[in-house]
């Protein structure tokens, strides 16, 4: 089964807007939604769907097959679940030792274990970017293109730091302002990191009247890009603005922009930019 | 002027307990305290002292000379000051362009500019560790030595990550639990990082009943060790305990323990360890 040769999509929905956006982008085509209990936090009432726990791997596979799906897309946030309180079926239980072993290597290793299981069950795994028509996000700039030059050094250093952080499997993001690394993302996620930057002492960061600093997000080298591409949305832009930053830098083909029109509106409102750079 | 050939110490006091502890350790010897306005937050009422702004470099040098000091020790926290609101004298103003240029390279470069200025004025710069008799903190273990084995992998990975973070001049610390990098320290400081770990979802961190994870702190390779050695104290141990961690790992000769007796008490109270490893 290739990425393009499938007939019906199973959308495995975690938290946030991304799964809904994919559902909208696939309007008119047959989509079956697996609503992940405890993670999916949007209303999928209008869609053909089933609600299951992330530990019910056997149940999810059975439901997908029953609905006639031959492809799946993982979309939305899923954090590391608590194995003790997680509802699991037999197939989920069988995966536990492998997932635990992988867990010591990092999040990407766990994701790979789960993806392998679905591929072995015969499903094509399709990336959210291709379903959103963002296959290969092109290099370029959104928002205040004129501001990019003044912040190019920070963008370059933030991308370098994000690359090193990714190489070490720590996380996807970093914030650099005036040459200084203000924050590095690990398990807390991008939003918490941006809120932390907003809380730093005023002298080392920017504000609405004097924007300073750039957020970089890029995939880890070992990352399963079909499942866990760096993603930004309107909330990311709003948090960057609140933290006094001047912009965001992403890697072409290595990021996903949720609600593109909304993001462009927020960039214009705050005078921020999104720079998309060709991969090295 | 060598580190050991001096006669009277000028203690330049920033925030926290460290300057007070040095004052106590030097009891009976002549010490003159420069209380840094806006940073020093302890009572130096009993000592021969002057209160000056960090921008009054000329004033500080004059006061130190007037008091007969031939050596200085920088101790306690100083964050990047806001140049716009900083009170500066002529000598401070002259340093601004150099400090700004250094600031783009990171905190350590700024520290080096300031240290150079005092050395050129003829003062010997003495490390807080040598004044506390911790010259060369020896390898070993404080607290629950039995717990070290179970957490050796996390300690090793945390030290590796802290080394990489230091090499990139990002910060001194990292927290690893169960093989996963929970947090990396940049400008927010160790305390804020530990409070963030305490706020992470329960499944990925430890708690008082099942301690998991280790904080590593080590000097950056380019760090001016006489001025800015990684430091832990009772507050660090309390925050590690609240975050569910099992222990702390430091580098021999590369860290400072403030209030050693208090730290050992806190370790015992919570069942944590401090592992001091030989440098690689």
CSV table of C-alpha atoms in Angstrom, one decimal, chain B residues 25-131:
chain,number,residue,atom,x,y,z
B,25,UNK,CA,33.7,31.8,56.1
B,26,UNK,CA,36.1,34.8,56.2
B,27,UNK,CA,35.1,35.7,59.8
B,28,UNK,CA,38.0,37.5,61.5
B,29,UNK,CA,39.7,38.5,58.3
B,30,UNK,CA,39.3,42.0,56.8
B,31,UNK,CA,36.4,42.0,54.2
B,32,UNK,CA,34.8,45.0,52.5
B,33,UNK,CA,31.4,44.4,50.9
B,34,UNK,CA,30.1,46.1,47.8
B,35,UNK,CA,26.3,45.6,48.1
B,36,UNK,CA,24.9,45.6,44.5
B,37,UNK,CA,21.7,47.7,44.4
B,38,UNK,CA,18.7,45.8,43.0
B,39,UNK,CA,20.4,42.4,43.3
B,40,UNK,CA,21.8,41.9,46.8
B,41,UNK,CA,18.9,40.8,48.9
B,42,UNK,CA,20.4,39.9,52.3
B,43,UNK,CA,21.4,42.0,55.3
B,44,UNK,CA,25.0,43.2,55.3
B,45,UNK,CA,24.4,45.7,58.1
B,46,UNK,CA,27.2,44.2,60.3
B,47,UNK,CA,29.9,44.4,57.7
B,48,UNK,CA,32.1,47.3,56.4
B,49,UNK,CA,30.2,48.0,53.2
B,50,UNK,CA,29.1,50.4,50.4
B,51,UNK,CA,25.9,50.2,48.3
B,52,UNK,CA,26.4,50.8,44.6
B,53,UNK,CA,24.8,50.1,41.2
B,54,UNK,CA,26.4,47.5,38.9
B,55,UNK,CA,26.9,50.3,36.4
B,56,UNK,CA,29.0,52.4,38.8
B,57,UNK,CA,32.2,50.5,37.8
B,58,UNK,CA,34.4,53.6,38.5
B,59,UNK,CA,32.7,54.0,41.9
B,60,UNK,CA,33.1,50.4,42.8
B,61,UNK,CA,36.9,50.4,42.0
B,62,UNK,CA,37.3,53.6,43.9
B,63,UNK,CA,35.5,52.2,47.0
B,64,UNK,CA,37.5,49.0,46.8
B,65,UNK,CA,40.8,50.9,46.6
B,66,UNK,CA,39.7,53.3,49.4
B,67,UNK,CA,39.0,50.3,51.7
B,68,UNK,CA,42.5,48.9,50.9
B,69,UNK,CA,41.3,45.8,49.0
B,70,UNK,CA,43.7,44.1,46.6
B,71,UNK,CA,41.4,41.1,45.8
B,72,UNK,CA,37.8,40.7,44.9
B,73,UNK,CA,35.2,38.0,44.8
B,74,UNK,CA,32.0,38.1,42.7
B,75,UNK,CA,29.3,36.2,44.6
B,76,UNK,CA,25.5,35.8,44.2
B,77,UNK,CA,23.1,36.2,41.3
B,78,UNK,CA,23.2,39.1,38.9
B,79,UNK,CA,20.8,39.0,36.0
B,80,UNK,CA,21.3,41.1,32.8
B,81,UNK,CA,20.5,44.6,33.8
B,82,UNK,CA,18.3,47.0,31.8
B,83,UNK,CA,20.8,49.5,30.3
B,84,UNK,CA,18.2,52.2,29.9
B,85,UNK,CA,17.3,52.3,33.6
B,86,UNK,CA,20.8,51.4,34.9
B,87,UNK,CA,22.6,54.1,36.9
B,88,UNK,CA,26.1,54.4,35.3
B,89,UNK,CA,29.2,56.4,36.0
B,90,UNK,CA,31.8,57.3,33.4
B,91,UNK,CA,33.8,54.1,33.7
B,92,UNK,CA,30.6,52.1,33.4
B,93,UNK,CA,29.6,54.0,30.3
B,94,UNK,CA,32.9,53.4,28.6
B,95,UNK,CA,32.3,49.7,29.0
B,96,UNK,CA,28.8,49.7,27.5
B,97,UNK,CA,29.8,49.2,23.8
B,98,UNK,CA,32.1,46.3,24.8
B,99,UNK,CA,29.5,44.8,27.0
B,100,UNK,CA,26.8,45.1,24.3
B,101,UNK,CA,29.1,43.4,21.7
B,102,UNK,CA,29.9,40.6,24.2
B,103,UNK,CA,26.2,40.3,25.1
B,104,UNK,CA,25.4,39.0,21.6
B,105,UNK,CA,27.8,36.1,22.3
B,106,UNK,CA,26.2,35.2,25.6
B,107,UNK,CA,26.4,35.7,29.4
B,108,UNK,CA,29.9,34.4,29.8
B,109,UNK,CA,31.3,36.9,27.3
B,110,UNK,CA,29.7,39.8,29.4
B,111,UNK,CA,31.2,38.4,32.6
B,112,UNK,CA,34.6,38.2,31.0
B,113,UNK,CA,34.4,41.9,30.0
B,114,UNK,CA,33.6,42.9,33.6
B,115,UNK,CA,36.3,40.6,35.1
B,116,UNK,CA,38.9,42.0,32.7
B,117,UNK,CA,38.1,45.5,33.8
B,118,UNK,CA,38.7,44.7,37.5
B,119,UNK,CA,41.9,42.7,36.7
B,120,UNK,CA,43.3,45.6,34.7
B,121,UNK,CA,42.5,47.9,37.7
B,122,UNK,CA,44.9,45.6,39.7
B,123,UNK,CA,42.6,43.4,41.7
B,124,UNK,CA,43.2,39.6,42.1
B,125,UNK,CA,39.9,37.8,41.3
B,126,UNK,CA,39.3,35.0,43.8
B,127,UNK,CA,36.8,32.2,43.3
B,128,UNK,CA,33.9,31.8,45.8
B,129,UNK,CA,34.8,28.1,46.0
B,130,UNK,CA,38.3,28.7,47.3
B,131,UNK,CA,37.0,31.2,49.9
